[in-house]
Coordinates of C-alpha atoms in Angstrom, one line a residue:
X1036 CA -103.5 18.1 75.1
X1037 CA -101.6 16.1 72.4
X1038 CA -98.4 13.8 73.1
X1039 CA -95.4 15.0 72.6
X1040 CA -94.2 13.3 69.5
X1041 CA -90.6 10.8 69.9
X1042 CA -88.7 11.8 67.0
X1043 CA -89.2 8.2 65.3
X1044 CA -92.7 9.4 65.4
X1045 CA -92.2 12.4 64.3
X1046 CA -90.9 10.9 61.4
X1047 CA -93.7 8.5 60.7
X1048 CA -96.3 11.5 61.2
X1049 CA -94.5 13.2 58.5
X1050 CA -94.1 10.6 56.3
X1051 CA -97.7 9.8 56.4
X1052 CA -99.1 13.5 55.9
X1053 CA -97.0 13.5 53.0
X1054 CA -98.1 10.5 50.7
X1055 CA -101.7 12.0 51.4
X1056 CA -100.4 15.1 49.0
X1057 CA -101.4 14.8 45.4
X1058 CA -98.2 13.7 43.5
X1059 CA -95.9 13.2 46.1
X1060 CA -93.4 10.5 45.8
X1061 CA -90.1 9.8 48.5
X1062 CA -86.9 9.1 46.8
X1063 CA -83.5 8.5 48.3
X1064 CA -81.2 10.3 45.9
X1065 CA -78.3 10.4 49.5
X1066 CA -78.7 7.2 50.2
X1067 CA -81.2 5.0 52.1
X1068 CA -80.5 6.5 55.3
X1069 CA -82.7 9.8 54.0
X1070 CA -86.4 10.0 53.1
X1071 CA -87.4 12.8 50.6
X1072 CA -90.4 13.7 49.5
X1073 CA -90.7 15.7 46.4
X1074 CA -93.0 17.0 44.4
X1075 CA -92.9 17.5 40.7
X1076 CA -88.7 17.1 41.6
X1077 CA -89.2 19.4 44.0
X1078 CA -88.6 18.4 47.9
X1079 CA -90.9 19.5 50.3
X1080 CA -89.9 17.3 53.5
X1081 CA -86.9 15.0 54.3
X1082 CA -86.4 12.6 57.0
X1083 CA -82.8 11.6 58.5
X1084 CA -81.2 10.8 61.7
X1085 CA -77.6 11.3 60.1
X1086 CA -77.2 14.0 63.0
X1087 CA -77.3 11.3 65.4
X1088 CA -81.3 12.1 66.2
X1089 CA -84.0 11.4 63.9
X1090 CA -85.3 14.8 62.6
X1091 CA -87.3 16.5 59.1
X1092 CA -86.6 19.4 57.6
X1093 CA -89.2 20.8 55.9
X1094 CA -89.5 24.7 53.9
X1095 CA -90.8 27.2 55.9
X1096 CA -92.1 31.2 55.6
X1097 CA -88.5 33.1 57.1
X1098 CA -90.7 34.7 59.2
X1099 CA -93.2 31.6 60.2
X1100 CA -89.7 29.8 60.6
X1101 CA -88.4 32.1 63.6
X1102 CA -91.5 32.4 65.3
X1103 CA -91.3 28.6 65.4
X1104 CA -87.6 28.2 66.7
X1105 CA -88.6 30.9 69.5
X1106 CA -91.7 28.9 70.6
X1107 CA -90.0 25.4 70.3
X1108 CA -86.6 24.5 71.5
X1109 CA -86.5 21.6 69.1
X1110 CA -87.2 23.2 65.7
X1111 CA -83.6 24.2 64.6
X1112 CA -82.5 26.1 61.3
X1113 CA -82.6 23.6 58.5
X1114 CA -80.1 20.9 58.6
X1115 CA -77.9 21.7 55.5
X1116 CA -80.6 23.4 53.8
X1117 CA -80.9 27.3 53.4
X1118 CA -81.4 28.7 57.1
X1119 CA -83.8 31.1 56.2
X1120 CA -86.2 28.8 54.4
X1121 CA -86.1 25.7 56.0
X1122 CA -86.6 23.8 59.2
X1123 CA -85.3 20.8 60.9
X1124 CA -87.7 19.0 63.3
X1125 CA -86.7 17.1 66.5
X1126 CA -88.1 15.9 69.6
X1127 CA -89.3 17.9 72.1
X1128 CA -91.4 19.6 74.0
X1129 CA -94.9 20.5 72.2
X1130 CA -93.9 19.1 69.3
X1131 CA -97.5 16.8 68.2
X1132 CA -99.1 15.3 65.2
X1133 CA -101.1 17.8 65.2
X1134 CA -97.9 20.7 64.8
X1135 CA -95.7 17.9 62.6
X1136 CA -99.2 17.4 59.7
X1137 CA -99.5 21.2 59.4
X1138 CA -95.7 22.2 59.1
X1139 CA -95.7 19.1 56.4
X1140 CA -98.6 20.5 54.7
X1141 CA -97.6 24.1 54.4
X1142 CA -93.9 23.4 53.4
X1143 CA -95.7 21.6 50.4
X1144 CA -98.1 24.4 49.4
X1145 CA -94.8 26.3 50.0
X1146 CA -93.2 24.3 47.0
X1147 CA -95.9 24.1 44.9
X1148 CA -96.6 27.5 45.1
X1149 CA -93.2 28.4 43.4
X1150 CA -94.7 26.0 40.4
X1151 CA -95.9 27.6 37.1
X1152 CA -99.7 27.2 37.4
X1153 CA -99.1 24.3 34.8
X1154 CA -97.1 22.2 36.5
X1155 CA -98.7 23.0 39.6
X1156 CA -100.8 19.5 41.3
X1157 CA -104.7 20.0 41.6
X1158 CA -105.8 19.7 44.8
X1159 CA -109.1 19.6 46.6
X1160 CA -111.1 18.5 43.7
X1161 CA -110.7 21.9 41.6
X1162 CA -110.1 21.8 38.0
X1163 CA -108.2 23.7 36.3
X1164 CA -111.6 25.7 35.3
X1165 CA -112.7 26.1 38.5
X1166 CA -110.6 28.9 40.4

């Protein structure tokens, strides 16, 4: 079983999973005291602890997103972000790497997914010829 992630940690895990996301660069347009990550100008994760905790808030499926806040106590509707559609991300019981990469990863495809296909980031080696 997986360690339950310090929300420091939580932090870092997140951070890392997304500079491994083609064309995703972390800004500080609030100040220093936030972390987030964009892609194309479009944020897909940010990282604060202006709540007095460090937590992320990341985009999430309104459905996904309650199913989530049921099954862990620490995953809150998004910290000044649209309720429905984001997340914020604390410490807490069962929250891993494992659980932190995956919401990170789909919160991006998420974003990109709203992207014309041009502007969209190829990923996994495709071209744009190859599906």
């Amino acid at each position: 079983m997986e360690e339950t992630l310090s929300g420091a940690r939580i932090q870092q895990v997140a951070a890392a999973a997304a500079r491994q996301l083609p064309w995703a660069t972390c800004t500080h347009p609030f100040g220093e005291e936030h972390d987030v990550y964009k892609v194309r100008e479009k944020v897909f994760l940010m990282a604060t602890d202006v709540t007095g905790e460090p937590i992320i808030t990341l985009k999430a499926q309104p459905d996904a997103s309650e199913v989530l806040r049921e099954e862990f106590p620490s995953i809150r509707p998004g910290y000044h972000m649209n309720k429905r559609h984001w997340i914020s991300v604390a410490e807490g019981p069962g929250v891993t790497a494992e659980l932190i990469e995956e919401l990170v990863v789909t919160s991006y495809d998420l974003v990109v997914s709203t992207m014309v296909v041009s502007r969209q980031p190829i990923r996994f080696g495709l071209g744009p010829d190859d599906g």
